[in-house]
Coordinates of C-alpha atoms and ligand atoms in Angstrom, one line a residue:
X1363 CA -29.0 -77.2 -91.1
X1364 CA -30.6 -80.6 -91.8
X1365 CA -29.9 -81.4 -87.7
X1366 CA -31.2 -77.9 -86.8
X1367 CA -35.0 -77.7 -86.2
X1368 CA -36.0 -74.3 -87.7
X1369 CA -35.7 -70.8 -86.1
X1370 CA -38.4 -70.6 -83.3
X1371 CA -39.4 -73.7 -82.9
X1372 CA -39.0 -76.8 -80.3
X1373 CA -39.2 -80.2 -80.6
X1374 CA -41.4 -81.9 -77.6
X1375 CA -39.0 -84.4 -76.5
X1376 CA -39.8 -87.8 -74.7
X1377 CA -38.7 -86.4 -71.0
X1378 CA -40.9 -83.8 -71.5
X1379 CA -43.8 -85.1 -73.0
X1380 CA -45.7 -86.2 -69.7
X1381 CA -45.7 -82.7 -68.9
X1382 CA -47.5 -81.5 -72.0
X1383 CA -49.4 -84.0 -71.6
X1384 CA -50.8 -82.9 -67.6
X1385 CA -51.8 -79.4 -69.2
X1386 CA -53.6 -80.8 -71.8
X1387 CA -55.4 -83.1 -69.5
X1388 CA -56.3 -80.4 -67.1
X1389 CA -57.7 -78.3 -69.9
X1390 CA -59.8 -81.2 -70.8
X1391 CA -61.0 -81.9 -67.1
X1392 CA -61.9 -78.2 -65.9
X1393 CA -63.7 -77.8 -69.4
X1394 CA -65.6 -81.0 -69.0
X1395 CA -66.4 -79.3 -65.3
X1396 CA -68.6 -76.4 -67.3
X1397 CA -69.8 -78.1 -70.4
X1398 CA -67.2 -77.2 -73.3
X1399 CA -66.3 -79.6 -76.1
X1400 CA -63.7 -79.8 -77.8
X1401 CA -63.1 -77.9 -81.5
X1402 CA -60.6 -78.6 -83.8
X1403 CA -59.9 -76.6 -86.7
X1404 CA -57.6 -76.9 -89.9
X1405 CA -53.8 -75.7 -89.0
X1406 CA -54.0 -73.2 -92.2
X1407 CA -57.1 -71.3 -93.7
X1408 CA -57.7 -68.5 -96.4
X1409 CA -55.6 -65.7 -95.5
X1410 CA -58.5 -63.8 -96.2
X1411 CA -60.0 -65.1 -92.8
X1412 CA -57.1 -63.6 -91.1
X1413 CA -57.3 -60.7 -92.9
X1414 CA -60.7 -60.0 -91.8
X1415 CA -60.7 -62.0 -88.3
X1416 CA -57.6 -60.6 -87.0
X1417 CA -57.5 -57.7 -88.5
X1418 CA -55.8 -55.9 -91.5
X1419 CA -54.1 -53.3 -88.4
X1420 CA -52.3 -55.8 -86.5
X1421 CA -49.0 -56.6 -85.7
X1422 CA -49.9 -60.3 -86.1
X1423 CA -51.6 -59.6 -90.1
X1424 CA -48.9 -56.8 -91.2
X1425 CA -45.8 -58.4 -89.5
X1426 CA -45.9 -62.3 -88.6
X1427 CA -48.2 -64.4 -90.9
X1428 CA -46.7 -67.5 -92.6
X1429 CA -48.8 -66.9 -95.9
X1430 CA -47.8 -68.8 -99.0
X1431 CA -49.8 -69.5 -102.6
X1432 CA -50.6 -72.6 -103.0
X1433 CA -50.6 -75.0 -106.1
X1434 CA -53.5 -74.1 -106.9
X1435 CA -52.9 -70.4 -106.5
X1436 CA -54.5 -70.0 -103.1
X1437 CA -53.5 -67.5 -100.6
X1438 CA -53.1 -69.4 -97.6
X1439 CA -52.1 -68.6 -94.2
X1440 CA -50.9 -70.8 -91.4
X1441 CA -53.4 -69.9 -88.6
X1442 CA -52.1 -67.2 -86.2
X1443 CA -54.3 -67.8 -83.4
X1444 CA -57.5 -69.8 -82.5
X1445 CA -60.4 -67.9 -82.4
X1446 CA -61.0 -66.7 -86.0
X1447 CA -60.8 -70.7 -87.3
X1448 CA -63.2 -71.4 -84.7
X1449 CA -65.3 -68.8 -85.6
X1450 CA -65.4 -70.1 -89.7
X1451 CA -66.2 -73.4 -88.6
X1452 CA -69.3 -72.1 -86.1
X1453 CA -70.7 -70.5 -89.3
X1454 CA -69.7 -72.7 -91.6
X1455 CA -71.3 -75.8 -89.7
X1456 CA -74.6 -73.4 -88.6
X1457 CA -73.7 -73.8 -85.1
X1458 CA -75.4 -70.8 -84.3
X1459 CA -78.9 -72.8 -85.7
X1460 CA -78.2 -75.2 -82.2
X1461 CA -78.9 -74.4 -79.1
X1462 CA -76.7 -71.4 -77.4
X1463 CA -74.8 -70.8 -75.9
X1464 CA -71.8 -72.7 -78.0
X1465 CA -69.1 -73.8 -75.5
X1466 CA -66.1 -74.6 -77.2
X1467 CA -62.4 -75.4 -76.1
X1468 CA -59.1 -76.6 -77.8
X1469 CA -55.8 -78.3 -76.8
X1470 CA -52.2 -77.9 -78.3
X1471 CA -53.7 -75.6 -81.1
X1472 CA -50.6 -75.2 -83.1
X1473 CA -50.1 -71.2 -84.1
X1474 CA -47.6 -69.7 -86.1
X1475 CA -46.4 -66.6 -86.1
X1476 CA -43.0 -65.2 -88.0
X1477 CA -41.5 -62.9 -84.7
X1478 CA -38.4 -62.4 -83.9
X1479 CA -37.3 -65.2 -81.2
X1480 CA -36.6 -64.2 -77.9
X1481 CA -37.2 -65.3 -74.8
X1482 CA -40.8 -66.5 -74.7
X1483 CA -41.2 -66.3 -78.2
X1484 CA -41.7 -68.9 -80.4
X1485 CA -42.5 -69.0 -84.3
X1486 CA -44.6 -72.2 -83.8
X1487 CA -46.3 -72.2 -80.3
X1488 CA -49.2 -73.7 -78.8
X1489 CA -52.6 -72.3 -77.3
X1490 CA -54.9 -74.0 -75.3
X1491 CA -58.3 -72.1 -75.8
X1492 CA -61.7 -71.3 -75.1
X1493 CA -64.4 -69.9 -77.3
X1494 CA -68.1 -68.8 -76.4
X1495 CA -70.7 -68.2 -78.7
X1496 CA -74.2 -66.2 -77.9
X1497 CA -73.7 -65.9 -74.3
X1498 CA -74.1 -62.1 -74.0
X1499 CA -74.1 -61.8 -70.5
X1500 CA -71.1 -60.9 -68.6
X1501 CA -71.4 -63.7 -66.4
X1502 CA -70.0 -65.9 -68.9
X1503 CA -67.1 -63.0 -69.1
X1504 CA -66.5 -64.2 -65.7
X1505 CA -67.0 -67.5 -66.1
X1506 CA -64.2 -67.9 -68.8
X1507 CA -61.6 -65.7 -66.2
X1508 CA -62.1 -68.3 -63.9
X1509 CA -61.6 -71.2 -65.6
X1510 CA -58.5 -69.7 -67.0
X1511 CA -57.4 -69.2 -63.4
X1512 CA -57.9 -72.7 -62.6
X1513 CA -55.8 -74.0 -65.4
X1514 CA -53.4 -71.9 -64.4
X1515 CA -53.8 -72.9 -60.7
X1516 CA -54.0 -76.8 -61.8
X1517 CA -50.5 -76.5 -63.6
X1518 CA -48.5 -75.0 -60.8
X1519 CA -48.8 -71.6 -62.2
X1520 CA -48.9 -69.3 -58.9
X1521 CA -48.5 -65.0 -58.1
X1522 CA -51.1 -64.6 -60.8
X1523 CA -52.7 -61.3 -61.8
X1524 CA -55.4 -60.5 -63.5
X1525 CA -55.8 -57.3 -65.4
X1526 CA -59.1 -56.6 -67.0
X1527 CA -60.4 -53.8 -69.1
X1528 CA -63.6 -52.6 -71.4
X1529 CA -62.9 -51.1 -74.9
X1530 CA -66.2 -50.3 -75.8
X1531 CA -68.1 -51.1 -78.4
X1532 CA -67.8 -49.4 -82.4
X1533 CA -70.6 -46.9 -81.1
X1534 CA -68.6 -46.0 -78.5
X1535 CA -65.1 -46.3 -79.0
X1536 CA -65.6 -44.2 -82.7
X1537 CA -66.3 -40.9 -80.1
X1538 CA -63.9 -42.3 -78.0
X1539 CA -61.0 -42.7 -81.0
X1540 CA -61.9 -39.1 -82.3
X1541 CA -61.2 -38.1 -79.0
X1542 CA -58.1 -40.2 -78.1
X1543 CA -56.2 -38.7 -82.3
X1544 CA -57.3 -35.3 -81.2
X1545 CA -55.1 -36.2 -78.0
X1546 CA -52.1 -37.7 -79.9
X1547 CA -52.2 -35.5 -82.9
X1548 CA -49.8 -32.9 -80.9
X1549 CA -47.6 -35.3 -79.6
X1550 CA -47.1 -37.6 -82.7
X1551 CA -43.6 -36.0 -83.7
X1552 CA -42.0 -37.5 -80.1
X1553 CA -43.6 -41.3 -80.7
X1554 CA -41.7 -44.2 -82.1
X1555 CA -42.2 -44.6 -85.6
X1556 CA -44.6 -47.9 -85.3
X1557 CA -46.7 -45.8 -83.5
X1558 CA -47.0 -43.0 -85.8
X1559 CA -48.2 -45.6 -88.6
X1560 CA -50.6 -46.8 -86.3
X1561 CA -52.5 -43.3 -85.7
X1562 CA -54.3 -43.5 -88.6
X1563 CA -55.0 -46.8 -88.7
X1564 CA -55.3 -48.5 -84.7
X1565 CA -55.0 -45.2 -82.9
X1566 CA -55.7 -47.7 -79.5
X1567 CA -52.4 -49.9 -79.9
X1568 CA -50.5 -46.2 -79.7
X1569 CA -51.2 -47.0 -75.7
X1570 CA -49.9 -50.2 -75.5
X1571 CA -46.4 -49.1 -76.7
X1572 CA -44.1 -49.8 -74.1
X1573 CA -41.6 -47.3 -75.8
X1574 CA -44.3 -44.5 -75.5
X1575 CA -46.1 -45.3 -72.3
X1576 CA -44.2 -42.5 -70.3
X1577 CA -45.4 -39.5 -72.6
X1578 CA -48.9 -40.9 -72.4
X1579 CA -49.6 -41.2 -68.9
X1580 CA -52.8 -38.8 -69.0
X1581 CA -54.2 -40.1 -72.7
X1582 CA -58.1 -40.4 -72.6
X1583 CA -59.1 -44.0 -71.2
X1584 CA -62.0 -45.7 -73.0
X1585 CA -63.1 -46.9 -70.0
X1586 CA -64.2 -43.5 -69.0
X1587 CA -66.1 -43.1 -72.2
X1588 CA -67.9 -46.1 -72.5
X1589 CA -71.6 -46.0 -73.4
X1590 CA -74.1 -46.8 -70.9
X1591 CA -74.4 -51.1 -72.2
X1592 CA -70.8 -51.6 -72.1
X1593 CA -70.2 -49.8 -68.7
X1594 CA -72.9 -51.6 -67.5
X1595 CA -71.6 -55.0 -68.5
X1596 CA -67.8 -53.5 -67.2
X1597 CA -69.9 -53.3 -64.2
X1598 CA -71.6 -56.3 -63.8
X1599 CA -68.3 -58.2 -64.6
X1600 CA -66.3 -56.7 -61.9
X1601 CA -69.5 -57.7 -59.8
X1602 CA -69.3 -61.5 -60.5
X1603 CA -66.0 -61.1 -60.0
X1604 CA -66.0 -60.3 -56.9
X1605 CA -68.6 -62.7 -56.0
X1606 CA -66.2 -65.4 -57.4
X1607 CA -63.7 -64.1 -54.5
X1608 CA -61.3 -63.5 -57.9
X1609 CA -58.8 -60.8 -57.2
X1610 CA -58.2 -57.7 -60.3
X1611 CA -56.8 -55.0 -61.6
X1612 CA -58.0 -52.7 -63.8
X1613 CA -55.8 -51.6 -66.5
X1614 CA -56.8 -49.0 -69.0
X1615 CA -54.0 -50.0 -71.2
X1616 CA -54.8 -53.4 -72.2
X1617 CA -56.1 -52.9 -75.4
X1618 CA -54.8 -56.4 -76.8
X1619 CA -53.8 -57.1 -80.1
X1620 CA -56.4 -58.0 -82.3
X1621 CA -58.5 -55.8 -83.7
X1622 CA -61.8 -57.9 -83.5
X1623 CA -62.1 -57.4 -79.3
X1624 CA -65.4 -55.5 -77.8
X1625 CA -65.9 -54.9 -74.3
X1626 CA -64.1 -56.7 -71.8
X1627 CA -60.7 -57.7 -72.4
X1628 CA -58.0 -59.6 -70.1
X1629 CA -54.5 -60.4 -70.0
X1630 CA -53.2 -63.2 -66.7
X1631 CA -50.0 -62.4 -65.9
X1632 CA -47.8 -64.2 -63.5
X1633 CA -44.3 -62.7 -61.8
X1634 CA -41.3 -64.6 -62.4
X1635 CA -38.8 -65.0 -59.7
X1636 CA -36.1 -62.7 -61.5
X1637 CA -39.0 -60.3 -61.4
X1638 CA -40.3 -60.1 -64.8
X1639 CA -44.0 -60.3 -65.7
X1640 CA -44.8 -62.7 -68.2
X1641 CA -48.8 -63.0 -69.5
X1642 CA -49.7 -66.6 -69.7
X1643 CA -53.2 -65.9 -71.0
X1644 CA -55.1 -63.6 -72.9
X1645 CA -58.5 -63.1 -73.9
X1646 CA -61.3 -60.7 -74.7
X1647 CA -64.9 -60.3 -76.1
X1648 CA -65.4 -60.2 -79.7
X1649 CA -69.1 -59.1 -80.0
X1650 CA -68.8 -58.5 -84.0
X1651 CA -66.6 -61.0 -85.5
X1652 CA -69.0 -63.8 -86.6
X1653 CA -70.8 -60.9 -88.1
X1654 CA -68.2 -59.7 -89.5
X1655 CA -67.0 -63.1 -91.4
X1656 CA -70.5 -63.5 -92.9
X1657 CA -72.5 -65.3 -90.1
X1658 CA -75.5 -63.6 -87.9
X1659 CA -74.9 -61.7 -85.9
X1660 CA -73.8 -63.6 -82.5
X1661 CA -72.0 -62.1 -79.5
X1662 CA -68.6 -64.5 -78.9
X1663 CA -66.0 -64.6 -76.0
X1664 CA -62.5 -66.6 -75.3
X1665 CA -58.9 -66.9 -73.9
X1666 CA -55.7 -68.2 -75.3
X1667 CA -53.2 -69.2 -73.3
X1668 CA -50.1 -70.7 -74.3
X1669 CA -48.5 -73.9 -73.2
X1670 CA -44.5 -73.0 -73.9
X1671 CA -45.5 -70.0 -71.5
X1672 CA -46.7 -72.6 -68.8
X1673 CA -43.5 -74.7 -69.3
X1674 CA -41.0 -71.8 -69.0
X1675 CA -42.9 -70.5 -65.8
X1676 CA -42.6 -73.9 -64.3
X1677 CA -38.9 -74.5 -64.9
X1678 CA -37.9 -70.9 -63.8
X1679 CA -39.7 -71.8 -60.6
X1680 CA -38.2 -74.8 -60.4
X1681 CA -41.7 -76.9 -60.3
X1682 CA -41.5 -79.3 -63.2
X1683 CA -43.9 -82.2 -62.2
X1684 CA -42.1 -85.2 -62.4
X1685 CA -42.1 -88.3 -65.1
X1686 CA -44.5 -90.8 -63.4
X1687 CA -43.1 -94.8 -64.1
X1688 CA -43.1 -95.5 -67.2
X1689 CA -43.7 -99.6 -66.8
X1690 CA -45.6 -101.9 -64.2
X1691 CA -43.5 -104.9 -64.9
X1692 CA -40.4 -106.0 -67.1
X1693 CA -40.2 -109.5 -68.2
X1694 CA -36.4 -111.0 -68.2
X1695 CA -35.6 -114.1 -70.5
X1696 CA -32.5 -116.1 -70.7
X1697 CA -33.0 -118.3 -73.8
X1698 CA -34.9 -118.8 -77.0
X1699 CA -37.6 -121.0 -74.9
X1700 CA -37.7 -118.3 -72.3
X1701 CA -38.3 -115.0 -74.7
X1702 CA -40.9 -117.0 -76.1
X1703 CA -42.6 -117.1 -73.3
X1704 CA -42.2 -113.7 -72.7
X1705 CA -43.7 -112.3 -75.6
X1706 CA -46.8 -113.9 -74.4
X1707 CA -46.7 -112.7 -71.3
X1708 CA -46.2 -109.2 -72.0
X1709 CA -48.7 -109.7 -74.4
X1710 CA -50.8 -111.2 -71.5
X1711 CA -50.1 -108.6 -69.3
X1712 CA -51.0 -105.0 -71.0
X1713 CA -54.2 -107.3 -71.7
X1714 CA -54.8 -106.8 -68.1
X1715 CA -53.9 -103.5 -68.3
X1716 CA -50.1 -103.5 -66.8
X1717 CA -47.9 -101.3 -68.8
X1718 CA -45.4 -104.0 -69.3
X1719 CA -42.1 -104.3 -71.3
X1720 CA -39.2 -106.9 -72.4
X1721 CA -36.0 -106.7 -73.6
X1722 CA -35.8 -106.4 -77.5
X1723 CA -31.5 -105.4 -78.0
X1724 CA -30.5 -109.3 -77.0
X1725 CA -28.9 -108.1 -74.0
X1726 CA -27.3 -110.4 -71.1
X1727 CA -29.2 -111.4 -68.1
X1728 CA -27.4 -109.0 -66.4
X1729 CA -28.0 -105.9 -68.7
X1730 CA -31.6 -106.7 -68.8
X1731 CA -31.8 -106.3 -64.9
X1732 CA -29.4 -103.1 -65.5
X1733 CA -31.8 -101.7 -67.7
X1734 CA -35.2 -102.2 -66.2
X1735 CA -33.4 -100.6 -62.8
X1736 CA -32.7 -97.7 -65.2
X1737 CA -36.4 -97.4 -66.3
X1738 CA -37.2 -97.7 -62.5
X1739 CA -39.3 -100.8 -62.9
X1740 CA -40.4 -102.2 -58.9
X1741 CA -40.8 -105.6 -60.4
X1742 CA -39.6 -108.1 -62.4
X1743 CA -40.5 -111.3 -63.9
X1744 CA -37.4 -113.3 -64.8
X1745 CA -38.0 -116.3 -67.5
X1746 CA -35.1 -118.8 -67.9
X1747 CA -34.2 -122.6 -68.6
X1748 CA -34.5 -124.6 -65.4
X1749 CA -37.2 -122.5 -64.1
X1750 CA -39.3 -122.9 -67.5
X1751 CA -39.2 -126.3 -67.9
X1752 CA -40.9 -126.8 -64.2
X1753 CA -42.9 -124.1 -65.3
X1754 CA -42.6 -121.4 -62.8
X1755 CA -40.8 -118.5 -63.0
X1756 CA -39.5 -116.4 -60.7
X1757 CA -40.8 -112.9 -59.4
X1758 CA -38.5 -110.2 -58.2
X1759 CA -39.4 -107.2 -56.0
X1760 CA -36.5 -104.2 -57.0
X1761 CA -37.8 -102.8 -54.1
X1762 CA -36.8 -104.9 -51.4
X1763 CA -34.9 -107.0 -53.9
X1764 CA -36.5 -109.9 -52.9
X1765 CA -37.6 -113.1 -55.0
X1766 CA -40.2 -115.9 -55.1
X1767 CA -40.9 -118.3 -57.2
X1768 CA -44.4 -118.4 -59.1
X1769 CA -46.0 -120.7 -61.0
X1770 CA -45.8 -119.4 -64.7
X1771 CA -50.0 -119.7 -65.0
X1772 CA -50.3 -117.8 -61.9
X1773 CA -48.2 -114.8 -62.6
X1774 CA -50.5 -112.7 -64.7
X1775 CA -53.3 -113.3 -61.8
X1776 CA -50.7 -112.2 -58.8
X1777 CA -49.4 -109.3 -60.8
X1778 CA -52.6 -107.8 -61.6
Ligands
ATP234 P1 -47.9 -60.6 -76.5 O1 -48.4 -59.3 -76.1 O2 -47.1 -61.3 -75.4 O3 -47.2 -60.6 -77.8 P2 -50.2 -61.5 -77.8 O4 -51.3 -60.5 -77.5 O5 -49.5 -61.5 -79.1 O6 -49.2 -61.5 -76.6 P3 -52.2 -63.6 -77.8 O7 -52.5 -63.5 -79.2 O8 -53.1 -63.0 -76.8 O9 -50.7 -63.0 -77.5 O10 -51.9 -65.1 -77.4 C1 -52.3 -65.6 -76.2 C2 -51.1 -66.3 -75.5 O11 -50.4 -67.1 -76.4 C3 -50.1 -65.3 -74.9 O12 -50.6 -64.9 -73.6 C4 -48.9 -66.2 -74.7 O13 -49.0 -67.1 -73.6 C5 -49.0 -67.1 -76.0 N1 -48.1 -66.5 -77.1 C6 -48.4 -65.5 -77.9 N2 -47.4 -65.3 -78.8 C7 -46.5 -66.3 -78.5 C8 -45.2 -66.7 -79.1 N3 -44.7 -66.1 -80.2 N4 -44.6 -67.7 -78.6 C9 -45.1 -68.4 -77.5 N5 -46.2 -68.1 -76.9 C10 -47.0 -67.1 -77.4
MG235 MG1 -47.7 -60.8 -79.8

């Protein structure tokens, strides 16, 4: 137990890190390319907030919160997902009194959720995100699709689809749900059990049962009863996205799994080489959530997209970027004198800005040499008695293994 990290979750171990670190970074860039900044929000919040963000209905409320009281009796819930955080602290901070629209993104957002772990499931996962706020127009619908694509793209993550859908707004999608439970009322008896709870209260997620799916091939779509603004928008999105040369499907079953979406939602999928589909990113329009929470009312769009997802697709494909080298130079001493001096020139040296290391286990001459060939170092400075008292020292390229002798107060200049 006490050497056993907990159910569904991963530690982020040294070999890997650079590769975290590359998706962050591209994250960073391609937002920096359309003027986001960066939010970052607490990792827990009221549970209430998820209550009322995600929505009482959901899977992710009903099933796979980590909520716990705390010592001061709170309800609190370790946050789910990104958006409804974001949205708290964009009322709580009057964002919406700046100028609009509010680009926002965030990196490694850590999100819990309590599901059962199988592949591609974690119980703490992170989301790299991006939220919009009062930007109606469904240009910045596209917009978000195709920065998502270019993350995607940027972190080796090829064979990607993109399924898009509209489901409506409440005017519409209330004739639309009256229709759709008049549809399913007959049929209820022959679905799963999950989805006869949900006919009362998230008729829509009845469609997204993969269980089901077969017995619901002609269901009503919303996207054929959408009122004229959000076909209109359906429209003009599909528009830009064809200007944007981005290739899509539409998919009447996406109906995504929080209750708070309006209009257009997406899902990026990519195909894994054993053939399985696996969404990478997902992401809709949420129209009347900052209402909803308490702030005015302010149309809102973003993505999550999770990192583990990214990683996994990589590895099955066999593309993990590599480590780059870890160290510019290591500095071998022989002697007290000698790892004197070297302190102060490592020291000197990441002054210049050379990632530079020494040895710090009192090993031999030999092991020292061992171990900076291990680390892949392409050169070495070796400090030692004779040498040092003539002061020079010598330089040695692992490359070509060849070695010259430098004088000590020139080595920091030749090196960087
Ligand atoms: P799914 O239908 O796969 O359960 P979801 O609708 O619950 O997805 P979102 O809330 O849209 O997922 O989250 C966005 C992205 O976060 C997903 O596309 C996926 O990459 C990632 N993600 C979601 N849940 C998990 C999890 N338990 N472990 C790892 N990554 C996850
Ligand atoms: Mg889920």
């Amino acid at each position: 137990m006490l050497t056993q990290a907990p159910k569904g979750t991963q530690d982020l171990l040294p070999q890997a890190s650079h590769r975290w670190q590359r998706i962050e970074q591209n994250m960073r860039d391609i937002c920096a390319l359309a003027g986001y900044r960066e939010i970052r929000t607490p990792i827990f919040e009221h549970t209430e907030l998820f209550q009322r963000g995600v929505g009482d209905t959901t899977d992710v409320v009903q099933k796979e919160m980590y909520t716990f009281t705390d010592k001061g009796n709170r309800s609190i819930t370790l946050k789910p997902e990104g958006t409804a955080g974001a949205v708290r602290a964009f009322i709580e901070a009057h964002l919406y009194a700046d100028t609009l629209p509010c680009k926002l993104y965030y990196v490694a957002c850590p999100c819990f959720r309590y599901e059962k772990p199988q592949s591609g499931r974690l119980r703490q996962f992170f989301q790299n995100g991006i939220e919009v706020f009062g930007a109606k127009d469904a240009s910045v619908d596209a917009e978000i699709i195709d920065l998502a694509m270019r993350m995607l793209r940027a972190n080796d993550i090829g064979d990607l689809r993109l399924n898009i859908n509209s489901i409506g707004c409440p005017t519409c999608r209330a004739a639309y749900l009256d229709k759709l439970r008049d549809y399913l009322e007959p049929k209820l008896p022959t679905l799963c059990k999950t989805c006869q709870e949900r006919f009362d209260r998230n008729p829509m997620r009845i469609l997204d049962c993969k269980e089901d799916a077969d017995k619901l091939t002609d269901a009503p779509a919303m996207l054929d009863n959408l009122c004229g603004e959000c076909s209109d928008h359906f429209e003009k999105l599909k528009g830009y996205l064809q200007g944007l040369g981005i290739d899509y499907a539409i998919d009447p079953r996406i109906v995504r799994g929080l209750d708070y979406y309006t209009k257009t939602v997406f899902e990026i999928i990519t195909d894994t080489p054993d053939g399985t589909p696996l969404t990478v990113c997902g992401g809709g329009r949420y129209d009347g959530l900052v209402e909803e929470l308490g702030g005015p009312a302010t149309p809102g769009i973003g993505f999550g997209m999770g990192i583990e997802r990214m990683i996994m697709v990589q590895d099955m494909r066999g593309i993990a970027p590599e480590a780059p080298e870890l160290l510019d130079v290591f500095v071998v001493t022989m002697g007290d004198d000698a790892r004197r001096e070297g302190v102060k020139l490592v020291s000197t040296l990441r002054n210049e800005g050379l990632r530079a290391d020494m040895d710090h286990a009192a090993r031999s001459m030999k092991a020292q040499f061992k171990y900076a060939g291990k680390l892949g170092v392409k050169k070495v400075v070796v400090i030692a008695g004779d040498e040092l008292e003539r002061g020079v020292v010598k330089l040695r390229d692992m490359v070509e293994s060849s070695e010259t002798e430098v004088a000590m107060d020139q080595i920091v200049s030749m090196l960087s």
